[in-house]
């Protein structure tokens, strides 16, 4: 590729990655970054046809973009950052279709960097890290090439000549770009982890993503859980410091939302408007008392960003610790939280024994749509003994649904007006929410208050101390009020193994690696704050102190104990044998070469001095280095050493049979002397 092709490609990649970064945040209206992408595509097409840009002056487009910015600030954008980003995208569109001077290209790179800064504030996903790494290397590549072009033009040379040159960018250029990129990233990481966190972030993701997901809102239709139940994406990760409990343990069942009112098609939380604040724990930071109970243990919940709008708690939760400004509980048992301006999405839960909920049933826990009365009675008579009541009735209906109905995610078409009655009397096949809804309403028909709980159950063991709950672990179950026991859980959904299709299992396997990367990103970047920084510093200080203590003890033991002669001989052999072996190998290798320099080293050394000579004298296109050196020596006798140096290069590089050891020594001598000899030489005239 020519220099011009490399230059254009570097600019395309830099701008393209910045547009991908800003588009992947999902915060901007698509038309803005699509306009900039259209400008990039237009520039590529125009340059391929060697056509000038249609906007030779950026003044008018900039004024139009600024006018739109004012409108955007006051009427369209949700915040000032959005408006600024829209403005940058419009300017980028104008610059891409404008002039193509170095100054314009540098301005384009600068605008792309502003887009990356905006994406940094908006985005918390691991995808940002991967795209940012690519942007670092691409922007370095583009900036170096623009600097080379600037230096070429400053020397009075034609840009068109440089654009057509081949071989300007070799392996050394690639190594330089990679080295600079790695150095910048390393410095950035050191600065990021070492610089004190002062709490000035704008929150983890304050730009308008919906905080509730399907199945975890205060209004859920019967089919919502089925739609997310085949997705292997991680929703919540739970750490158990005391060890992972068994899968059937109640701690492996996280409550997300509690729903109590059913209109025949949709469950809702009727107590959402009736909230009362949860009492804060005196003294402990950010602590909240959820229920009364004796603390037995603790766990840590780490939800993904899209699930941060809900609290996921086990039934035994008594205390909650996290970055929350306010926590309230509805009359139906839902916990609602308002987060503080913190990086941390995770929170700690203390669970205990005797942590019974003190919320008594309300009227909505017994309400039944009139159209369901007859189907429910028929199902009760079919599934449970006539004399059963209370807990025995609830268990009989649970066992009956598990034994006589089938579980599937591919729910057959149901009657839109009466889906639950259709499930009970005709299809008898459905997902967990249909089972839970059926049990809840059948118990209500017998005077037992019930409510639906949507959350996660079971999960998947992640490592020795944590469990991940994927979206496919989303589940619905029933809580029934028994006067002697309070709210008791019943799960009527049949246990099904292997219900996922083969392609879903394949995607599930692929997600495992992605999950590791996302978790690592969230732990060390999204949630990295002063508390974690202090924890790392303390661990490092403690580890270094311990290592130093053990090293001093080891050295002290060595000094106090005499070393046997056999050990001394062994250590000497270990140290001397490799050194002697290396010396012998080098001697044999040098003897085989007869003292001659390696051709690769000769070529590498000569290339350095040739570049130095080309800075003082113009080398014509197609001119060989030997012809170049002879012409210089013919015009000026002071270039004779360079001619001798070039002739030695040819002899050592291509005429190895005729080369003598003295030629190598003379070549190295001239190589050392040439910088001082060439420095004062006059420039060769261009002919």
XYZ file of C-alpha atoms in Angstrom:
687
model
C 0.000 0.000 0.000
C 1.071 3.550 -0.647
C 1.531 6.152 2.054
C -1.680 7.892 0.978
C -3.685 4.664 1.306
C -2.312 4.102 4.811
C -3.132 7.687 5.772
C -6.730 7.480 4.583
C -7.287 4.048 6.139
C -6.014 5.214 9.530
C -8.436 8.152 9.468
C -11.354 5.922 8.434
C -10.663 3.412 11.209
C -10.270 6.136 13.856
C -13.545 7.851 12.977
C -15.367 4.542 12.511
C -14.360 3.273 15.964
C -15.429 6.532 17.610
C -18.840 6.261 15.923
C -19.154 2.642 17.067
C -18.327 3.720 20.610
C -20.954 6.437 20.717
C -23.557 4.278 18.961
C -23.009 1.316 21.297
C -24.010 3.393 24.327
C -27.601 3.337 23.075
C -28.199 6.800 24.541
C -28.316 8.969 21.405
C -31.026 9.088 18.788
C -29.862 6.988 15.843
C -30.170 9.805 13.299
C -27.249 11.738 14.800
C -24.530 9.114 14.558
C -26.015 7.855 11.293
C -25.513 11.365 9.847
C -21.833 11.237 10.860
C -21.537 7.706 9.444
C -23.050 8.987 6.198
C -20.384 11.700 6.131
C -17.658 9.079 6.562
C -19.107 6.951 3.765
C -19.343 10.040 1.538
C -15.702 10.917 2.154
C -14.589 7.375 1.311
C -16.570 7.450 -1.929
C -15.309 10.897 -2.944
C -11.661 10.022 -2.262
C -11.917 6.819 -4.286
C -13.106 8.916 -7.231
C -10.507 11.665 -6.519
C -13.311 14.233 -6.179
C -13.091 17.297 -3.916
C -15.327 17.628 -0.863
C -18.633 19.497 -1.393
C -18.012 21.725 1.674
C -14.832 23.738 1.043
C -15.751 26.049 3.948
C -16.888 24.745 7.331
C -18.095 28.119 8.606
C -21.688 27.895 7.420
C -22.154 24.227 8.464
C -20.629 25.071 11.854
C -23.075 27.951 12.337
C -25.985 25.702 11.373
C -24.767 23.028 13.812
C -24.435 25.642 16.566
C -27.970 26.905 15.934
C -29.231 23.348 16.184
C -27.193 22.945 19.390
C -29.095 25.835 20.990
C -32.413 24.249 20.014
C -31.186 20.884 21.245
C -30.184 22.239 24.656
C -33.529 23.876 25.420
C -36.082 21.622 23.696
C -34.737 18.274 22.446
C -31.852 16.782 24.441
C -32.380 15.281 27.888
C -29.165 16.838 29.254
C -26.269 19.045 28.215
C -23.944 16.115 27.445
C -26.408 14.775 24.883
C -26.648 18.185 23.216
C -22.848 18.580 23.065
C -22.477 15.100 21.571
C -25.105 15.858 18.920
C -23.235 19.081 18.094
C -19.916 17.206 17.731
C -21.520 14.645 15.419
C -22.895 17.373 13.153
C -19.502 19.121 13.051
C -17.851 15.799 12.229
C -20.241 15.318 9.315
C -19.306 18.766 7.930
C -15.550 18.214 8.372
C -15.611 14.789 6.703
C -17.139 16.335 3.566
C -14.828 19.356 3.627
C -11.168 20.012 2.842
C -8.532 17.310 3.224
C -5.563 19.255 4.510
C -3.558 18.043 7.483
C -5.222 20.666 9.665
C -8.677 19.370 8.716
C -7.675 15.773 9.341
C -6.353 16.671 12.789
C -9.629 18.426 13.567
C -11.509 15.274 12.533
C -9.357 13.200 14.876
C -10.017 15.726 17.654
C -13.778 15.509 17.124
C -13.585 11.712 17.227
C -11.768 11.974 20.565
C -14.601 14.130 21.953
C -17.032 11.388 20.955
C -14.913 8.851 22.833
C -15.006 11.085 25.929
C -18.811 11.251 25.713
C -19.017 7.471 25.377
C -16.756 7.119 28.425
C -19.323 8.947 30.562
C -22.364 7.163 29.118
C -21.181 3.573 28.821
C -20.362 0.978 31.460
C -20.346 -2.201 29.351
C -17.207 -4.260 28.704
C -17.650 -3.607 24.974
C -16.416 -0.082 25.628
C -13.027 -1.407 26.770
C -12.515 -3.449 23.609
C -13.510 -0.608 21.282
C -11.405 1.863 23.270
C -8.297 -0.305 22.871
C -8.807 -0.311 19.117
C -9.334 3.451 19.108
C -6.061 4.067 20.981
C -3.989 2.244 18.359
C -5.934 3.630 15.385
C -5.710 7.253 16.565
C -1.971 6.894 17.234
C -1.552 5.488 13.745
C -3.479 8.405 12.250
C -1.674 11.087 14.270
C 1.805 9.769 13.367
C 0.933 9.671 9.675
C -0.448 13.199 9.797
C 2.776 14.342 11.468
C 4.859 12.654 8.743
C 2.807 14.407 6.103
C 3.270 17.739 7.913
C 7.049 17.309 8.039
C 7.125 16.380 4.345
C 5.156 19.477 3.376
C 7.263 21.692 5.675
C 10.371 20.560 3.788
C 8.870 22.003 0.596
C 8.015 18.663 -1.010
C 4.919 17.832 -3.014
C 2.255 15.939 -1.065
C 1.297 13.983 -4.171
C 4.796 12.473 -4.321
C 4.532 11.247 -0.718
C 1.070 9.780 -1.252
C 2.393 7.600 -4.088
C 5.472 6.382 -2.196
C 5.755 2.696 -1.303
C 7.771 1.281 1.560
C 7.677 4.419 3.710
C 5.980 2.489 6.509
C 7.848 -0.662 7.437
C 8.069 -2.991 10.384
C 9.652 -0.302 12.543
C 6.588 1.914 12.104
C 4.258 -0.880 13.223
C 6.460 -1.638 16.224
C 6.493 2.065 17.141
C 2.700 2.350 16.979
C 2.176 -0.804 19.025
C 4.824 0.231 21.549
C 3.343 3.692 21.992
C -0.161 2.259 22.285
C 0.858 -0.276 24.907
C 2.750 2.417 26.805
C -0.218 4.795 26.775
C -2.613 2.074 27.910
C -0.216 0.967 30.668
C 0.209 4.552 31.876
C -3.567 5.090 31.761
C -4.221 1.961 33.822
C -1.589 2.902 36.399
C -3.006 6.412 36.636
C -6.576 5.096 36.817
C -5.880 2.652 39.638
C -3.494 4.930 41.566
C -5.268 8.294 41.297
C -7.578 8.824 44.309
C -11.258 8.233 43.578
C -12.984 11.435 44.648
C -16.572 10.515 43.810
C -17.083 12.903 40.901
C -18.562 10.332 38.507
C -22.060 11.053 37.305
C -23.270 7.692 38.535
C -22.895 4.345 36.848
C -25.291 4.971 33.997
C -27.455 8.074 34.444
C -28.652 8.443 30.862
C -32.110 7.055 30.585
C -31.883 3.268 30.229
C -35.075 1.644 31.489
C -34.311 0.364 34.979
C -36.917 -2.415 34.952
C -36.826 -5.465 32.704
C -39.506 -7.794 31.444
C -40.858 -9.821 34.345
C -39.557 -7.395 37.006
C -41.853 -4.400 36.717
C -44.987 -3.468 38.630
C -47.143 -4.513 35.638
C -46.451 -7.911 34.070
C -48.441 -9.805 31.477
C -48.543 -13.575 31.610
C -46.172 -14.095 28.680
C -43.404 -11.698 29.751
C -41.409 -14.250 31.730
C -41.548 -16.686 28.845
C -39.905 -14.174 26.528
C -36.805 -13.707 28.678
C -36.578 -17.223 30.039
C -34.443 -18.579 27.166
C -31.825 -15.803 27.298
C -28.458 -16.958 28.741
C -27.282 -13.418 29.577
C -26.240 -12.945 33.213
C -28.684 -10.859 35.251
C -27.413 -11.150 38.838
C -24.337 -12.573 40.541
C -24.436 -13.540 44.221
C -21.378 -14.117 46.418
C -21.697 -16.437 49.432
C -18.692 -15.871 51.764
C -19.716 -18.847 53.912
C -19.971 -21.275 50.990
C -22.579 -21.927 48.312
C -25.849 -23.330 49.670
C -27.615 -26.258 47.922
C -29.719 -25.477 44.865
C -33.008 -26.063 46.718
C -31.997 -23.797 49.597
C -34.151 -20.683 50.014
C -31.039 -18.484 49.674
C -30.821 -19.626 46.029
C -34.230 -18.005 45.416
C -34.122 -14.213 44.967
C -37.338 -12.202 45.144
C -37.529 -9.396 42.578
C -41.098 -8.059 42.539
C -44.270 -9.018 44.371
C -47.579 -8.730 42.480
C -51.001 -9.085 44.030
C -53.784 -7.849 41.718
C -54.889 -9.844 38.635
C -57.407 -8.596 36.056
C -57.516 -11.763 33.948
C -54.511 -10.894 31.736
C -52.053 -8.865 33.810
C -50.601 -8.914 37.329
C -49.856 -5.567 39.011
C -48.562 -4.304 42.350
C -51.586 -2.516 43.763
C -49.633 -1.226 46.751
C -47.077 0.737 44.724
C -48.682 4.038 45.716
C -48.813 3.061 49.405
C -45.170 3.153 50.426
C -43.598 3.513 53.821
C -39.902 4.177 54.373
C -37.614 1.475 55.722
C -35.788 2.394 58.912
C -32.064 3.065 58.642
C -29.704 1.209 60.969
C -28.153 3.598 63.496
C -24.453 4.196 62.968
C -23.472 1.669 60.186
C -22.963 3.434 56.856
C -25.763 2.991 54.313
C -27.456 0.283 56.406
C -31.200 -0.447 56.390
C -33.287 -2.705 58.648
C -35.648 -4.671 56.385
C -37.185 -7.050 58.930
C -36.710 -8.155 62.516
C -34.595 -11.255 62.943
C -31.342 -12.674 64.302
C -28.433 -12.382 61.872
C -27.165 -15.749 60.648
C -24.933 -14.861 57.685
C -24.431 -12.509 54.764
C -24.255 -12.524 50.987
C -23.432 -9.961 48.297
C -25.654 -9.267 45.289
C -24.093 -7.836 42.116
C -26.797 -7.080 39.510
C -26.075 -6.185 35.919
C -26.690 -2.535 35.035
C -30.084 -3.190 33.416
C -31.331 -4.893 36.613
C -30.263 -2.237 39.093
C -33.791 -0.816 39.383
C -34.934 -3.794 41.457
C -33.700 -5.150 44.760
C -33.147 -8.919 44.654
C -33.463 -10.337 48.154
C -33.925 -13.750 49.758
C -36.930 -14.113 52.061
C -34.616 -14.286 55.088
C -33.086 -10.812 54.449
C -32.945 -8.713 57.638
C -30.402 -5.956 56.869
C -29.303 -4.279 53.632
C -26.046 -2.365 53.065
C -25.440 -0.431 49.859
C -25.185 2.950 48.186
C -28.856 3.924 48.526
C -30.395 7.265 49.414
C -33.796 5.871 50.303
C -35.562 2.510 50.652
C -39.293 1.981 50.959
C -41.656 -0.996 51.153
C -45.103 -1.168 49.629
C -48.104 -2.614 51.435
C -47.847 -5.745 49.273
C -44.242 -6.508 50.295
C -42.205 -4.962 47.508
C -38.951 -3.195 48.364
C -38.116 -0.122 46.268
C -34.757 1.676 46.377
C -33.341 4.958 45.149
C -29.620 4.779 44.480
C -27.035 7.338 45.460
C -24.532 8.825 43.024
C -22.057 5.969 43.300
C -20.132 3.665 41.003
C -21.127 0.580 42.953
C -24.052 -1.507 41.780
C -23.581 -4.233 44.401
C -25.062 -4.423 47.875
C -24.675 -6.666 50.899
C -27.524 -8.543 52.580
C -27.580 -9.981 56.087
C -29.994 -12.895 56.419
C -31.189 -14.548 59.577
C -33.549 -16.883 61.371
C -37.018 -15.811 62.335
C -37.020 -13.101 59.647
C -40.769 -13.279 59.078
C -42.373 -10.503 57.110
C -44.745 -8.396 59.179
C -46.892 -7.288 56.213
C -50.387 -8.755 56.661
C -52.671 -9.641 53.716
C -54.791 -6.943 52.099
C -58.031 -7.168 50.128
C -56.224 -7.494 46.777
C -54.688 -10.781 47.978
C -58.129 -12.424 47.742
C -59.542 -10.799 44.575
C -60.522 -13.087 41.658
C -61.851 -12.024 38.221
C -65.502 -13.224 38.076
C -64.939 -14.937 34.731
C -62.441 -17.332 36.350
C -64.613 -18.548 39.210
C -66.025 -21.625 37.431
C -62.747 -22.828 35.763
C -60.948 -22.482 39.088
C -63.568 -24.537 40.963
C -63.383 -27.307 38.363
C -59.585 -27.445 38.630
C -59.671 -27.497 42.445
C -62.091 -30.461 42.474
C -59.844 -32.252 39.968
C -56.506 -31.651 41.693
C -57.178 -31.719 45.482
C -59.210 -33.805 47.948
C -62.521 -32.254 49.023
C -61.615 -32.185 52.722
C -58.176 -30.516 52.227
C -57.717 -26.964 53.540
C -54.962 -24.546 54.545
C -51.427 -25.829 54.046
C -52.655 -29.281 53.005
C -54.800 -27.769 50.250
C -51.943 -25.597 49.017
C -49.594 -28.580 48.884
C -52.184 -30.795 47.164
C -52.840 -28.207 44.452
C -49.082 -27.697 44.006
C -48.515 -31.426 43.575
C -51.500 -31.710 41.234
C -50.241 -28.973 38.917
C -46.754 -30.488 38.924
C -48.069 -33.948 38.102
C -50.885 -33.350 35.627
C -49.692 -30.288 33.657
C -46.686 -29.904 31.346
C -44.012 -27.191 31.378
C -42.838 -25.535 28.150
C -41.542 -22.202 26.900
C -43.256 -22.746 23.556
C -46.695 -21.940 24.920
C -49.551 -22.953 22.582
C -51.762 -20.066 21.446
C -54.109 -19.108 24.290
C -57.404 -17.271 24.310
C -56.425 -13.588 24.467
C -59.450 -12.697 26.598
C -59.121 -15.600 29.078
C -55.579 -17.063 28.833
C -55.555 -18.605 32.299
C -58.880 -20.428 31.866
C -57.675 -21.707 28.509
C -54.495 -23.014 30.158
C -56.405 -24.800 32.940
C -59.119 -26.439 30.853
C -57.647 -26.938 27.353
C -53.884 -26.686 26.723
C -52.668 -27.714 30.222
C -49.203 -26.701 28.981
C -47.361 -23.482 29.816
C -44.533 -21.674 31.549
C -43.932 -20.856 35.208
C -46.120 -17.754 35.354
C -49.165 -19.689 34.151
C -48.565 -22.341 36.816
C -48.018 -19.766 39.573
C -51.068 -17.735 38.519
C -53.252 -20.841 38.524
C -52.188 -21.898 42.032
C -52.537 -18.362 43.422
C -56.097 -17.922 42.144
C -57.217 -21.435 43.144
C -56.069 -20.756 46.720
C -57.882 -17.422 46.686
C -61.032 -19.257 45.643
C -60.718 -21.188 48.932
C -60.173 -18.047 51.007
C -56.363 -18.220 51.289
C -54.602 -14.874 50.545
C -51.876 -15.216 47.897
C -49.497 -13.164 45.814
C -47.148 -13.798 42.881
C -43.367 -13.381 43.211
C -41.164 -12.849 40.170
C -37.449 -13.398 40.705
C -34.650 -15.880 40.122
C -34.367 -19.462 41.297
C -31.592 -22.064 41.294
C -28.829 -20.294 39.438
C -25.541 -21.670 38.149
C -22.394 -22.184 40.227
C -19.768 -19.683 39.050
C -16.827 -20.499 41.337
C -16.206 -21.717 44.888
C -18.125 -18.870 46.504
C -20.586 -17.405 44.005
C -23.625 -18.214 41.873
C -24.823 -16.455 38.721
C -28.487 -16.087 37.840
C -29.004 -15.800 34.115
C -32.157 -14.504 32.524
C -33.085 -18.100 31.783
C -33.243 -18.597 35.583
C -36.087 -16.072 35.859
C -38.967 -17.717 37.661
C -42.396 -17.148 39.199
C -43.795 -18.765 42.322
C -46.557 -18.242 44.893
C -46.583 -16.968 48.473
C -49.682 -17.950 50.464
C -50.710 -16.533 53.844
C -51.164 -19.217 56.508
C -52.171 -17.708 59.856
C -49.954 -20.008 61.902
C -46.877 -19.597 59.653
C -47.185 -16.262 57.827
C -46.260 -16.057 54.139
C -45.187 -19.500 52.831
C -43.678 -20.261 49.428
C -45.216 -22.782 47.025
C -43.777 -23.553 43.597
C -46.231 -25.445 41.340
C -44.017 -25.410 38.212
C -42.785 -28.899 37.208
C -39.050 -29.471 37.347
C -37.867 -29.919 33.768
C -34.338 -30.904 32.707
C -32.979 -30.170 29.243
C -35.846 -27.991 28.049
C -33.456 -25.669 26.208
C -32.887 -26.193 22.491
C -29.412 -27.190 21.277
C -28.738 -23.779 19.746
C -29.678 -22.094 23.050
C -27.254 -24.359 24.914
C -24.525 -23.471 22.390
C -25.142 -19.759 22.934
C -25.144 -20.424 26.663
C -21.661 -21.946 26.421
C -20.376 -18.978 24.421
C -21.757 -16.589 27.027
C -19.549 -18.071 29.729
C -16.402 -16.411 28.391
C -18.235 -13.130 27.778
C -19.600 -13.264 31.319
C -16.103 -13.551 32.764
C -14.936 -10.491 30.845
C -18.029 -8.466 31.780
C -17.724 -9.373 35.438
C -14.046 -8.453 35.489
C -14.857 -5.154 33.785
C -17.644 -4.363 36.225
C -15.534 -5.234 39.259
C -12.433 -3.232 38.326
C -13.870 -0.374 36.282
C -17.601 0.172 36.812
C -17.494 -0.305 40.584
C -13.939 0.906 41.168
C -14.146 3.575 43.872
C -12.113 4.897 46.791
C -13.240 2.059 49.053
C -11.977 -0.603 46.656
C -8.830 1.444 45.997
C -8.093 1.590 49.726
C -8.761 -2.139 49.980
C -6.274 -2.884 47.176
C -3.664 -0.595 48.731
C -4.105 -2.307 52.082
C -3.816 -5.764 50.547
C -0.692 -4.730 48.625
C 0.873 -3.224 51.744
C 0.100 -6.318 53.779
C 1.370 -8.681 51.072
C 4.624 -6.721 50.584
C 5.205 -6.638 54.354
C 4.664 -10.370 54.589
C 7.004 -11.068 51.660
C 9.680 -8.836 53.180
C 9.349 -10.574 56.558
C 9.670 -14.024 54.992
C 12.656 -12.913 52.903
C 14.417 -11.560 55.995
C 13.725 -14.806 57.828
C 15.100 -16.816 54.904
C 18.272 -14.700 54.656
C 18.722 -14.859 58.424
C 18.510 -18.626 58.330
C 21.087 -18.725 55.537
C 23.520 -16.577 57.525
C 23.092 -18.591 60.701
C 23.606 -21.965 59.050
C 26.919 -23.070 57.454
C 26.613 -24.037 53.814
C 27.977 -27.530 53.039
C 30.686 -27.814 50.430
C 28.475 -29.983 48.241
C 25.858 -27.241 48.097
C 28.497 -24.651 47.168
C 29.775 -26.864 44.341
C 26.236 -27.428 43.130
C 25.444 -23.681 43.088
C 28.677 -22.952 41.241
C 27.820 -25.596 38.647
C 24.321 -24.190 38.209
C 25.735 -20.709 37.588
C 28.838 -21.584 35.569
C 27.622 -24.383 33.290
C 25.067 -22.227 31.374
C 27.598 -19.399 31.002
C 30.315 -21.732 29.697
C 27.855 -23.440 27.352
C 26.803 -20.075 25.918
C 30.440 -19.007 25.462
C 31.266 -22.242 23.596
C 28.230 -21.899 21.341
C 29.116 -18.302 20.479
C 32.753 -19.224 19.807
C 31.802 -22.083 17.488
C 29.271 -19.924 15.722
C 31.801 -17.097 15.236
C 34.409 -19.537 13.943
C 31.980 -20.950 11.408
C 31.272 -17.438 10.171
C 34.996 -16.727 10.012
C 34.465 -13.506 11.977
C 32.079 -12.130 9.377
C 29.040 -10.044 10.276
C 25.601 -11.526 9.769
C 23.837 -10.293 6.658
C 20.749 -9.281 8.640
C 22.842 -7.104 10.968
C 24.673 -5.520 8.042
C 21.362 -4.664 6.420
C 19.956 -3.220 9.643
C 23.029 -1.028 10.285
C 23.267 0.193 6.700
C 19.590 1.197 6.630
C 20.215 3.610 9.535
C 23.097 5.397 7.832
C 21.266 5.465 4.499
C 18.375 7.338 6.109
C 20.888 9.767 7.593
C 22.441 10.364 4.151
C 19.012 10.851 2.520
C 18.312 13.702 4.942
C 21.305 15.617 3.490
C 20.963 14.581 -0.143
C 17.959 13.817 -2.331
C 17.864 10.290 -3.642
C 16.083 10.111 -6.995
C 13.226 7.710 -7.516
C 14.488 4.329 -8.800
C 18.148 5.146 -7.988
C 20.090 2.282 -6.365
C 22.015 2.968 -3.175
C 25.358 2.217 -4.895
C 24.574 4.648 -7.729
C 23.429 7.160 -5.123
C 26.715 6.863 -3.169
C 28.919 7.050 -6.328
C 27.081 10.125 -7.577
C 27.561 11.855 -4.210
C 31.283 10.961 -4.072
C 31.726 12.190 -7.670
C 30.136 15.563 -6.848
C 31.856 15.996 -3.477
C 34.972 14.101 -2.325
C 33.839 14.375 1.257
C 31.221 11.676 0.472
C 33.922 9.097 -0.383
C 33.678 7.374 3.054
C 29.973 6.838 2.431
C 30.790 5.267 -0.961
C 33.296 2.922 0.700
C 30.708 2.116 3.365
C 28.160 1.271 0.655
C 30.606 -0.927 -1.279
C 31.409 -2.814 1.953
C 27.688 -3.231 2.514
C 27.280 -4.823 -0.921
C 30.248 -7.121 -0.323
C 29.076 -8.239 3.141
C 25.416 -8.428 2.199
C 25.579 -10.089 -1.240
C 29.162 -11.258 -1.808
C 29.699 -13.321 1.320
C 32.277 -15.626 -0.356
C 34.624 -12.747 -1.179
C 34.137 -10.904 2.129
C 37.020 -10.934 4.602
C 36.947 -10.465 8.394
C 38.725 -7.129 7.911
C 35.777 -5.940 5.799
C 33.452 -6.371 8.780
C 35.768 -4.413 11.067
C 36.104 -1.614 8.491
C 32.309 -1.544 8.003
C 31.750 -1.129 11.755
C 34.443 1.588 11.905
C 32.814 3.600 9.098
C 29.382 3.048 10.634
C 30.562 4.762 13.806
C 32.293 7.647 11.970
C 29.663 8.474 9.340
C 27.265 10.569 11.499
C 30.001 13.123 12.141
C 31.204 13.048 8.515
C 27.739 13.423 6.952
C 26.493 16.083 9.354
C 28.274 18.949 7.652
C 27.707 17.906 4.044
C 25.789 20.152 1.684
C 22.483 19.145 0.163
C 22.473 17.435 -3.209
C 20.644 19.487 -5.819
C 17.366 18.079 -7.118
C 17.619 17.295 -10.859
